Amino acid sequence: MLSRHALPKVSLNQLYTIAWLNFGSLAIATTLASLFLFHVAIKTNFRTAQNRLHMLCMEMDTAAAEVIATPQVFFHYVMESNQIAVDNIRHELLIAITLMENSILWAIGVYKSSIQCFLGLAINGLLEVITKITTPVQQATETIWQSTDAIETQLKDWLSNSNSSSTGTYSNLTAATVAFGNWTNTLSEIEIKVANWTASNETNLWIDKPFQGLKYQVNSSFINISKTIQPAWNSADIKNVFVCDSTDITAMLQQTEAELLRLTYILMGVLLIAFLVCAILNAMHLRLRHRLLERATPLLFSTSAEEENQRLTYNRQTDNAHYLSRLVTQPFVSRLASINSAAIKKQRSSRWWLIAFLTQPMILYCLGLALCGMTTVGILTESTRQLFQNRLGDFERNMQRWANATLETFLMNTTIQVQSQTDQLNQWISETEIQLNNETLAIARGTASMLNATLTAVVDTVQIMIHDTLDDTILQTPAKSLLQCLFLSKIAPIEEGLTWVVNHSYLNLSRMDAMDIRNWSGSSLEHVMQTSLDGLWEDVQMNLSHHLEAHLRVYCIPFSVWLVCLVIALIFVVSSLWANKQRKKSSTSSNTIHAFTSSISVEMK
């Protein structure tokens, strides 16, 4: 006999404290956690979209500031480049002047040496020819003079006029000798003059003097240019440039976010109500179970002899034990059947066994969690899709309108400021161009003109030297031809080149066009906006859809577990039905054999 105190006694009020802890409330609580995560995902994705718009506006403001600062950047860059260019031009001009001076001095030295060599060769050759021609004549003359001198001495007394005659002959011979001697001395003096002219440095000093003055002029001019090429620049204020206002698009995103959050809050409220309903139903379940146990306990633990004899039967005790177990674990299912034996037999059927198996708490929890979660996710997915689809057209139109207005504002604000700075920069470029042409390149033109004058003076000096040295000599004409061949034919191309430098030493600088900056910045900004805004709305919807799909896959796991349990239960049911069918068939065969045996026995008797 079972003792009344064998079961622990828990009061109903104590059970009410855990009434909220059941498979339904746990499934709803899990779904509420998913809704809370979806709530966080909504805020995160829409905040990301708003930050994306904010970053785009910051990029546009930065781009506007950079575009406005473009002329200023160009100005400082041009200033630095101009200063470097001026210094380089100064150094190159000084190097070019030095090279020209050295080249001219070298060329003059070469020409002087060539003239000296050629004139020396001509003079020496002429002296050699004259010497060879006049030496025999001079020797014969001297011999005749000596013979004549002896005859003169002998005839001195004979002829009264011999003295005057002898004197005249001697004078003529001496004059002839002196004439020959003067000719050779003249050629020697010419050779000495040419050597002295080529050896003197007066020409070098005379050429060096204008070049030194030219170098001084170059240095002075470029120092003045460096001081005057830095005009005042009125830079634009680029610290506070705002051309982008994303208030309208942000408001639309916030409105959509609010609607999704409102839907989430509604579902949370429904689930909370369902949670309370489950807790109430579980409390009713506990109360019903408590009442059924109170009613069944006197019967199961009765001590009367009559009922004790009834419980001695094993089947009766087994049925009561099974009913008590179901009464504790599944009071609603047990309530569907009465406590009589017919109901107990009915509960032994496959249908009641299947219901009893599938209503185990963990199996019901898997089913409830799967159904609740999949239903909630399905509602959220469809609602999100409909909301985004309905607002897609309005969002795209507003986005395009906002992009066009922002781009127009950007171009209008930047064009005004860029135009003023561009005009200022172009004015400075024009002034610099005039200054470079009038001062810097004027030095080049002056250098070319001075070199032309120097070369002309050198040619005149050489011609004067030839005229002074070889005047009224037989070498004057060959020397002029030599000068024409060696000197003038080489100097003429140089003078022509210098004349070309004088005529073409002008600078034409490029100007900056504000429309080029406007068109370039507008196309670049339009590309940036299109790239940044492309798919903004779709990205938010896609991220939320992916989040819901991930939760849907999670809820498919408990649903799969419930399906596995269902398959297991069906396998047990089918196996039981097949076993009962085989048992019935075996029983029928045994009865047939027994009847047949009995009939044979009767007939034999």
XYZ file of C-alpha atoms in Angstrom:
605
model
C 0.000 0.000 0.000
C 1.250 3.455 -0.887
C 1.826 5.866 1.932
C 0.093 9.222 1.946
C 3.378 10.919 2.819
C 5.384 9.248 0.005
C 4.916 12.244 -2.347
C 6.411 15.653 -1.487
C 3.746 18.215 -0.914
C 4.089 21.592 -2.656
C 1.464 24.218 -2.035
C -0.450 25.763 -4.880
C 0.744 29.259 -4.007
C 4.320 28.090 -4.297
C 3.585 26.665 -7.721
C 2.046 29.963 -8.824
C 5.432 31.678 -8.388
C 6.820 29.671 -11.324
C 3.675 29.785 -13.393
C 5.495 31.898 -15.983
C 8.066 29.121 -16.516
C 6.585 26.907 -19.230
C 7.298 25.939 -22.816
C 5.039 28.636 -24.255
C 6.476 31.488 -22.224
C 10.028 30.305 -22.904
C 9.333 30.177 -26.638
C 7.811 33.662 -26.531
C 10.747 34.965 -24.470
C 13.171 33.619 -27.067
C 11.175 35.311 -29.822
C 11.190 38.531 -27.817
C 14.985 38.312 -27.699
C 15.008 37.999 -31.488
C 12.720 41.018 -31.753
C 15.045 42.974 -29.509
C 17.985 42.050 -31.757
C 15.952 43.125 -34.793
C 15.214 46.385 -32.996
C 18.958 46.908 -32.512
C 19.584 46.000 -36.171
C 17.042 48.607 -37.313
C 18.713 51.333 -35.291
C 22.191 50.246 -36.406
C 21.371 50.097 -40.127
C 19.501 53.382 -40.219
C 22.212 55.035 -38.145
C 24.739 53.696 -40.647
C 22.707 55.154 -43.512
C 22.499 58.516 -41.746
C 26.229 58.452 -41.057
C 26.743 57.655 -44.725
C 24.767 60.747 -45.671
C 26.628 62.779 -43.076
C 29.979 61.605 -44.412
C 28.850 62.441 -47.946
C 27.959 65.960 -46.837
C 31.306 66.299 -45.117
C 33.042 65.147 -48.298
C 31.056 67.661 -50.335
C 31.893 70.479 -47.923
C 35.544 69.447 -48.010
C 35.449 69.267 -51.802
C 33.864 72.714 -51.958
C 36.566 74.091 -49.678
C 39.253 72.496 -51.836
C 37.706 73.850 -55.037
C 37.446 77.316 -53.533
C 41.058 77.051 -52.409
C 42.244 75.846 -55.840
C 43.228 79.327 -57.138
C 44.978 80.047 -53.864
C 46.875 76.765 -54.080
C 47.734 77.531 -57.692
C 48.828 81.012 -56.670
C 51.271 79.782 -54.037
C 52.461 77.073 -56.384
C 52.968 79.588 -59.187
C 54.734 81.926 -56.775
C 57.162 79.226 -55.716
C 57.634 78.028 -59.284
C 58.088 81.586 -60.509
C 60.715 82.327 -57.878
C 62.550 79.118 -58.731
C 62.256 79.907 -62.435
C 63.595 83.436 -61.926
C 66.568 82.113 -59.972
C 67.210 79.445 -62.588
C 66.975 81.988 -65.405
C 69.410 84.255 -63.572
C 71.925 81.454 -63.071
C 71.500 80.244 -66.639
C 71.895 83.757 -68.028
C 75.065 84.269 -66.011
C 76.398 80.922 -67.197
C 75.411 81.748 -70.776
C 77.076 85.165 -70.577
C 80.256 83.614 -69.192
C 80.223 80.937 -71.877
C 79.647 83.542 -74.583
C 82.461 85.682 -73.264
C 84.868 82.765 -73.070
C 83.750 81.509 -76.481
C 84.308 84.918 -78.056
C 87.693 85.282 -76.391
C 88.635 81.797 -77.459
C 87.442 82.447 -81.017
C 89.339 85.738 -81.164
C 92.426 83.997 -79.826
C 92.076 81.273 -82.421
C 91.582 83.810 -85.184
C 94.498 85.928 -83.959
C 96.714 82.863 -83.846
C 95.518 81.836 -87.297
C 96.173 85.315 -88.672
C 99.586 85.359 -87.014
C 100.463 81.965 -88.467
C 99.205 82.764 -91.940
C 100.767 86.261 -92.016
C 104.004 84.931 -90.533
C 104.079 82.232 -93.171
C 103.435 84.788 -95.882
C 106.072 87.226 -94.547
C 108.691 84.537 -94.074
C 107.973 83.140 -97.500
C 108.215 86.584 -99.051
C 111.448 87.297 -97.182
C 112.870 84.009 -98.351
C 111.961 84.739 -101.955
C 113.328 88.275 -101.796
C 116.477 87.090 -100.078
C 117.112 84.444 -102.713
C 116.534 86.969 -105.478
C 118.517 89.846 -104.026
C 121.498 87.988 -102.572
C 123.274 87.287 -105.934
C 122.561 90.785 -107.116
C 123.895 92.243 -103.896
C 127.047 90.074 -104.116
C 127.684 91.103 -107.728
C 127.122 94.684 -106.813
C 129.571 94.472 -103.978
C 132.184 92.831 -106.275
C 131.705 95.486 -108.900
C 131.900 98.136 -106.210
C 135.202 96.769 -104.922
C 136.672 96.624 -108.462
C 135.415 100.055 -109.185
C 137.003 101.319 -105.978
C 140.441 100.056 -107.087
C 140.068 101.514 -110.543
C 138.949 104.751 -108.978
C 142.096 104.959 -106.949
C 144.253 104.412 -110.036
C 142.404 106.867 -112.215
C 142.065 109.452 -109.504
C 144.762 111.505 -110.757
C 143.896 111.110 -114.406
C 140.465 112.356 -114.545
C 139.515 115.631 -112.980
C 135.914 114.716 -112.559
C 136.654 111.178 -111.276
C 136.004 112.172 -107.720
C 132.476 113.270 -108.359
C 131.813 110.283 -110.582
C 133.169 107.796 -108.046
C 131.200 109.400 -105.327
C 127.990 109.159 -107.339
C 128.527 105.483 -108.103
C 129.250 104.700 -104.484
C 126.206 106.606 -103.441
C 124.022 104.716 -105.905
C 125.390 101.382 -104.758
C 124.925 102.276 -101.135
C 121.384 103.457 -101.845
C 120.672 100.178 -103.570
C 122.012 98.258 -100.609
C 119.994 100.385 -98.202
C 116.882 99.899 -100.375
C 117.298 96.174 -100.168
C 117.912 96.434 -96.430
C 114.828 98.687 -95.871
C 112.549 96.174 -97.644
C 113.564 93.312 -95.430
C 113.362 95.509 -92.361
C 109.799 96.494 -93.302
C 108.707 92.867 -93.539
C 110.373 92.132 -90.229
C 108.596 95.071 -88.622
C 105.250 93.794 -89.971
C 105.946 90.409 -88.476
C 106.805 92.000 -85.149
C 103.621 94.132 -85.181
C 101.460 91.071 -85.864
C 103.191 89.176 -83.070
C 102.699 92.075 -80.669
C 99.013 92.386 -81.632
C 98.328 88.715 -81.081
C 100.267 88.686 -77.821
C 98.482 91.677 -76.293
C 95.445 91.295 -73.967
C 93.889 94.641 -74.752
C 91.177 92.993 -76.841
C 90.371 90.582 -74.027
C 90.108 93.403 -71.520
C 88.025 95.446 -73.906
C 85.589 92.515 -74.423
C 85.502 91.549 -70.722
C 84.378 94.997 -69.610
C 80.843 94.957 -71.184
C 80.302 91.357 -70.108
C 81.042 92.229 -66.487
C 78.619 95.121 -66.737
C 76.049 92.783 -68.234
C 76.441 90.326 -65.330
C 75.950 93.138 -62.853
C 72.819 94.231 -64.705
C 71.438 90.670 -64.668
C 71.945 90.316 -60.914
C 70.425 93.716 -60.182
C 67.420 93.157 -62.442
C 66.592 89.735 -61.022
C 66.895 90.955 -57.452
C 64.362 93.676 -58.252
C 62.102 91.172 -60.002
C 62.195 88.814 -56.989
C 61.053 91.669 -54.773
C 58.196 92.737 -57.015
C 56.682 89.353 -58.033
C 54.914 88.855 -54.695
C 51.665 90.839 -54.819
C 49.034 90.843 -52.086
C 46.595 87.926 -52.270
C 43.072 88.133 -50.917
C 42.489 84.532 -49.887
C 38.931 83.260 -49.492
C 37.602 82.049 -46.163
C 37.504 78.259 -46.556
C 37.122 77.318 -42.911
C 33.317 77.380 -42.845
C 32.040 76.150 -46.196
C 28.645 74.429 -46.046
C 26.995 73.447 -49.306
C 25.288 70.209 -48.242
C 22.180 69.854 -46.082
C 20.902 66.295 -45.608
C 17.973 67.224 -43.351
C 15.247 66.089 -45.780
C 16.802 62.706 -46.560
C 17.649 62.141 -42.902
C 14.048 62.955 -41.952
C 12.770 60.387 -44.452
C 15.124 57.749 -43.092
C 14.052 58.577 -39.553
C 10.386 58.309 -40.531
C 10.927 54.874 -42.067
C 12.923 53.833 -39.019
C 10.105 55.012 -36.753
C 7.530 52.946 -38.672
C 9.674 49.819 -38.458
C 10.265 50.404 -34.770
C 6.535 50.942 -34.273
C 5.854 47.585 -35.936
C 8.503 45.988 -33.746
C 6.977 47.503 -30.628
C 3.528 46.222 -31.648
C 4.881 42.706 -32.103
C 6.694 42.981 -28.791
C 3.433 44.007 -27.151
C 1.575 41.102 -28.735
C 4.261 38.686 -27.586
C 4.216 40.150 -24.094
C 0.451 39.655 -23.990
C 0.957 36.105 -25.237
C 3.585 35.652 -22.543
C 1.085 36.742 -19.911
C -1.577 34.475 -21.413
C 0.826 31.542 -21.283
C 1.634 32.344 -17.682
C -2.091 32.518 -16.844
C -2.803 29.264 -18.670
C 0.065 27.618 -16.866
C -1.351 28.868 -13.575
C -4.705 27.377 -14.557
C -2.864 24.189 -15.492
C -1.224 24.068 -12.096
C -4.557 24.699 -10.384
C -6.303 21.994 -12.431
C -3.538 19.519 -11.753
C -3.679 20.316 -8.068
C -7.450 19.737 -7.979
C -7.225 16.487 -9.940
C -4.527 15.239 -7.617
C -6.681 16.126 -4.630
C -9.565 14.146 -6.119
C -7.448 11.170 -7.154
C -5.432 10.879 -3.957
C -8.282 9.475 -1.746
C -8.998 6.839 -4.326
C -5.382 5.870 -4.958
C -4.378 5.891 -1.319
C -7.610 4.624 0.193
C -7.254 2.180 3.160
C -10.702 0.623 3.075
C -10.736 -3.150 2.711
C -13.073 -3.098 -0.239
C -11.013 -0.622 -2.260
C -7.802 -2.245 -1.096
C -8.985 -5.533 -2.519
C -9.779 -3.733 -5.753
C -6.240 -2.310 -5.942
C -4.716 -5.738 -5.449
C -5.271 -6.396 -9.079
C -2.043 -5.620 -10.988
C -3.724 -4.117 -14.002
C -5.751 -1.798 -11.837
C -2.667 -0.587 -10.026
C -0.796 -0.126 -13.292
C -3.632 1.874 -14.836
C -3.876 4.088 -11.796
C -0.103 4.664 -11.786
C -0.121 5.624 -15.486
C -3.047 7.934 -14.956
C -1.359 9.563 -12.005
C 1.784 10.126 -14.093
C -0.203 11.703 -16.912
C -2.163 13.691 -14.413
C 1.027 15.257 -13.080
C 2.691 15.889 -16.427
C -0.269 16.307 -18.814
C -3.389 17.309 -16.946
C -5.170 18.710 -20.016
C -4.721 15.467 -21.945
C -5.723 13.412 -18.934
C -8.749 15.623 -18.436
C -10.009 14.616 -21.864
C -10.533 11.094 -20.580
C -12.385 9.974 -17.496
C -10.963 7.798 -14.792
C -13.018 4.737 -15.673
C -11.458 1.678 -17.192
C -12.988 2.268 -20.614
C -11.232 5.597 -20.889
C -7.980 4.068 -19.683
C -8.240 1.437 -22.367
C -8.972 4.182 -24.855
C -5.881 6.054 -23.735
C -3.862 2.964 -24.498
C -4.705 3.357 -28.186
C -2.076 4.587 -30.678
C -3.732 7.945 -31.088
C -3.605 8.752 -27.400
C -0.046 7.480 -27.213
C 0.974 9.732 -30.092
C -0.683 12.713 -28.412
C 0.965 11.875 -25.124
C 4.392 11.543 -26.782
C 4.184 14.761 -28.790
C 2.927 16.779 -25.813
C 6.111 16.279 -23.856
C 7.303 19.702 -22.575
C 10.549 19.829 -24.563
C 8.841 18.715 -27.762
C 6.131 21.303 -27.266
C 8.812 23.920 -26.557
C 10.541 23.173 -29.877
C 7.237 23.361 -31.741
C 6.100 26.518 -29.964
C 9.470 28.247 -30.434
C 9.571 27.349 -34.130
C 5.988 28.440 -34.824
C 6.214 31.624 -32.788
C 9.614 32.630 -34.182
C 8.853 31.770 -37.809
C 5.523 33.576 -37.631
C 7.114 36.677 -36.128
C 9.985 36.678 -38.621
C 7.558 36.165 -41.497
C 5.445 39.122 -40.380
C 8.542 41.304 -40.012
C 9.954 40.242 -43.379
C 6.756 40.903 -45.283
C 6.102 44.190 -43.476
C 9.660 45.405 -44.087
C 9.468 44.464 -47.752
C 6.143 46.226 -48.230
C 7.309 49.328 -46.362
C 10.533 49.701 -48.311
C 8.817 48.908 -51.601
C 6.131 51.531 -51.012
C 8.671 54.184 -50.053
C 11.271 53.328 -52.682
C 9.836 55.618 -55.374
C 9.438 58.571 -53.005
C 12.910 58.045 -51.617
C 14.524 57.925 -55.063
C 12.693 61.066 -56.192
C 13.597 62.935 -53.032
C 17.166 61.706 -53.262
C 17.498 62.868 -56.874
C 15.915 66.216 -56.040
C 18.234 66.626 -53.065
C 21.300 65.661 -55.098
C 20.455 68.169 -57.852
C 19.784 70.964 -55.361
C 22.983 70.214 -53.452
C 25.034 70.115 -56.642
C 23.517 73.388 -57.830
C 24.245 75.045 -54.484
C 27.782 73.724 -54.587
C 28.433 75.033 -58.092
C 26.840 78.406 -57.381
C 28.806 79.045 -54.180
C 32.106 77.778 -55.495
C 31.833 79.529 -58.861
C 31.374 82.952 -57.256
C 34.430 82.635 -55.050
C 36.562 80.826 -57.607
C 35.758 83.437 -60.268
C 36.967 86.314 -58.082
C 40.165 84.506 -57.142
C 40.745 83.406 -60.728
C 40.419 86.983 -61.958
C 42.908 88.081 -59.334
C 45.322 85.318 -60.310
C 44.973 86.075 -64.035
C 45.659 89.743 -63.338
C 48.816 88.801 -61.478
C 49.838 86.487 -64.339
C 49.380 89.353 -66.810
C 51.467 91.685 -64.677
C 54.145 89.044 -64.282
C 54.145 88.410 -68.021
C 54.609 92.101 -68.755
C 57.333 92.365 -66.136
C 59.181 89.336 -67.449
C 58.965 90.581 -71.015
C 59.977 94.133 -70.133
C 62.711 93.365 -67.629
C 63.840 89.767 -67.592
C 63.690 89.037 -71.293
C 64.824 92.567 -72.016
C 68.116 91.456 -70.527
C 68.280 88.682 -73.095
C 67.510 91.129 -75.867
C 70.050 93.571 -74.461
C 72.581 90.772 -74.190
C 72.050 89.795 -77.796
C 72.312 93.419 -78.946
C 75.448 93.947 -76.867
C 77.008 90.784 -78.245
C 76.216 91.950 -81.752
C 77.849 95.304 -80.997
C 80.830 93.531 -79.429
C 81.284 91.273 -82.426
C 81.022 94.274 -84.746
C 83.621 96.112 -82.680
C 85.904 93.076 -82.761
C 85.591 92.855 -86.529
C 86.306 96.577 -86.817
C 89.332 96.170 -84.539
C 90.727 93.356 -86.653
C 90.148 95.355 -89.821
C 91.847 98.406 -88.290
C 94.787 96.233 -87.226
C 95.140 94.846 -90.728
C 94.867 98.317 -92.206
C 97.437 99.776 -89.806
C 99.795 96.855 -90.082
C 99.612 95.912 -93.730
C 98.682 99.233 -95.288
C 100.404 99.876 -98.594
C 101.991 96.442 -98.596
C 101.535 93.512 -100.883
C 100.046 91.508 -97.938
C 97.095 93.823 -97.375
C 94.826 92.203 -99.957
C 95.625 88.579 -98.929
C 95.089 89.500 -95.276
C 91.652 90.951 -96.036
C 90.740 87.792 -97.933
C 92.024 85.737 -95.013
C 89.898 87.807 -92.602
C 86.841 87.306 -94.786
C 87.431 83.540 -94.889
C 88.350 82.895 -91.284
C 86.456 85.538 -89.356
C 83.616 87.286 -91.083
C 82.077 84.095 -92.510
C 81.896 82.693 -88.959
C 80.719 85.841 -87.216
C 77.815 86.484 -89.608
C 75.733 83.421 -88.512
C 76.295 84.351 -84.881
C 75.049 87.866 -85.533
C 72.003 86.489 -87.350
C 71.221 84.164 -84.413
C 71.542 87.005 -81.949
C 69.256 89.122 -84.106
C 66.652 86.302 -83.998
C 66.945 86.212 -80.178
C 66.279 89.942 -80.062
C 63.182 89.607 -82.252
C 61.716 86.547 -80.457
C 62.523 87.128 -76.766
C 58.914 87.427 -75.608
C 56.876 85.334 -73.144
C 53.186 84.416 -73.387
C 51.822 82.857 -70.153
C 48.620 80.803 -69.941
C 45.587 82.047 -68.040
C 43.260 80.175 -65.683
C 39.597 79.717 -66.608
C 37.097 79.511 -63.736
C 34.647 77.541 -65.896
C 37.180 74.749 -66.286
C 37.392 74.443 -62.513
C 33.586 74.580 -62.258
C 33.023 71.880 -64.870
C 35.747 69.657 -63.481
C 34.573 69.970 -59.876
C 30.922 69.523 -60.875
C 31.540 66.296 -62.800
C 33.780 64.934 -60.045
C 31.267 65.765 -57.325
C 28.395 64.282 -59.313
C 30.341 61.042 -59.663
C 31.098 61.001 -55.924
C 27.435 61.593 -55.046
C 26.225 58.910 -57.435
C 28.724 56.418 -56.036
C 27.898 57.221 -52.416
C 24.099 57.316 -52.761
C 23.749 54.411 -55.164
C 21.927 51.603 -53.361
C 21.581 53.439 -50.037
C 17.912 52.486 -49.617
C 18.458 48.987 -50.991
C 21.411 48.422 -48.666
C 19.300 49.133 -45.584
C 16.541 46.809 -46.796
C 19.030 44.103 -47.754
C 20.794 44.242 -44.381
C 17.516 43.960 -42.486
C 16.377 41.122 -44.745
C 19.629 39.258 -44.162
C 19.197 39.736 -40.417
C 15.679 38.286 -40.547
C 16.796 35.417 -42.756
C 19.495 34.544 -40.227
C 16.878 34.408 -37.440
C 14.577 32.364 -39.649
C 17.336 29.801 -40.121
C 17.780 29.715 -36.347
C 14.072 28.981 -35.836
C 14.249 26.227 -38.406
C 16.477 24.282 -36.004
C 13.823 23.661 -33.275
C 11.252 22.997 -35.990
C 13.578 20.358 -37.421
C 13.933 18.858 -33.925
C 10.141 18.658 -33.613
C 9.914 17.001 -37.021
C 12.493 14.437 -35.907
C 10.421 13.724 -32.799
C 7.303 13.370 -34.960
C 9.068 10.901 -37.216
C 10.222 8.912 -34.179
C 6.673 8.835 -32.796
C 5.250 7.737 -36.134
C 7.829 4.983 -36.325
C 6.778 3.754 -32.890
C 3.079 3.915 -33.853
C 3.605 2.053 -37.110
C 5.732 -0.546 -35.337
C 3.051 -0.996 -32.652
C 0.280 -1.341 -35.224
C 2.293 -3.866 -37.187
C 3.053 -5.865 -34.007
C -0.639 -5.850 -32.988
C -1.605 -6.985 -36.457
C 0.863 -9.851 -36.319
C -0.319 -10.782 -32.824
C -3.957 -10.796 -33.940
C -3.086 -12.907 -36.939
C -1.213 -15.365 -34.724
C -4.102 -15.470 -32.255
C -6.588 -16.137 -35.054
C -4.446 -18.969 -36.359
C -4.172 -20.508 -32.889
C -7.935 -20.323 -32.394
C -8.530 -21.926 -35.767
C -6.117 -24.747 -35.002
C -7.684 -25.240 -31.565
C -11.188 -25.374 -33.058
C -10.071 -27.760 -35.732
C -8.410 -30.002 -33.136
C -11.504 -29.922 -30.971
C -13.728 -30.875 -33.874
C -11.500 -33.806 -34.732
C -11.547 -34.964 -31.149
C -15.320 -34.802 -31.077
C -15.609 -36.747 -34.277
C -13.220 -39.422 -33.032
C -15.261 -39.851 -29.934
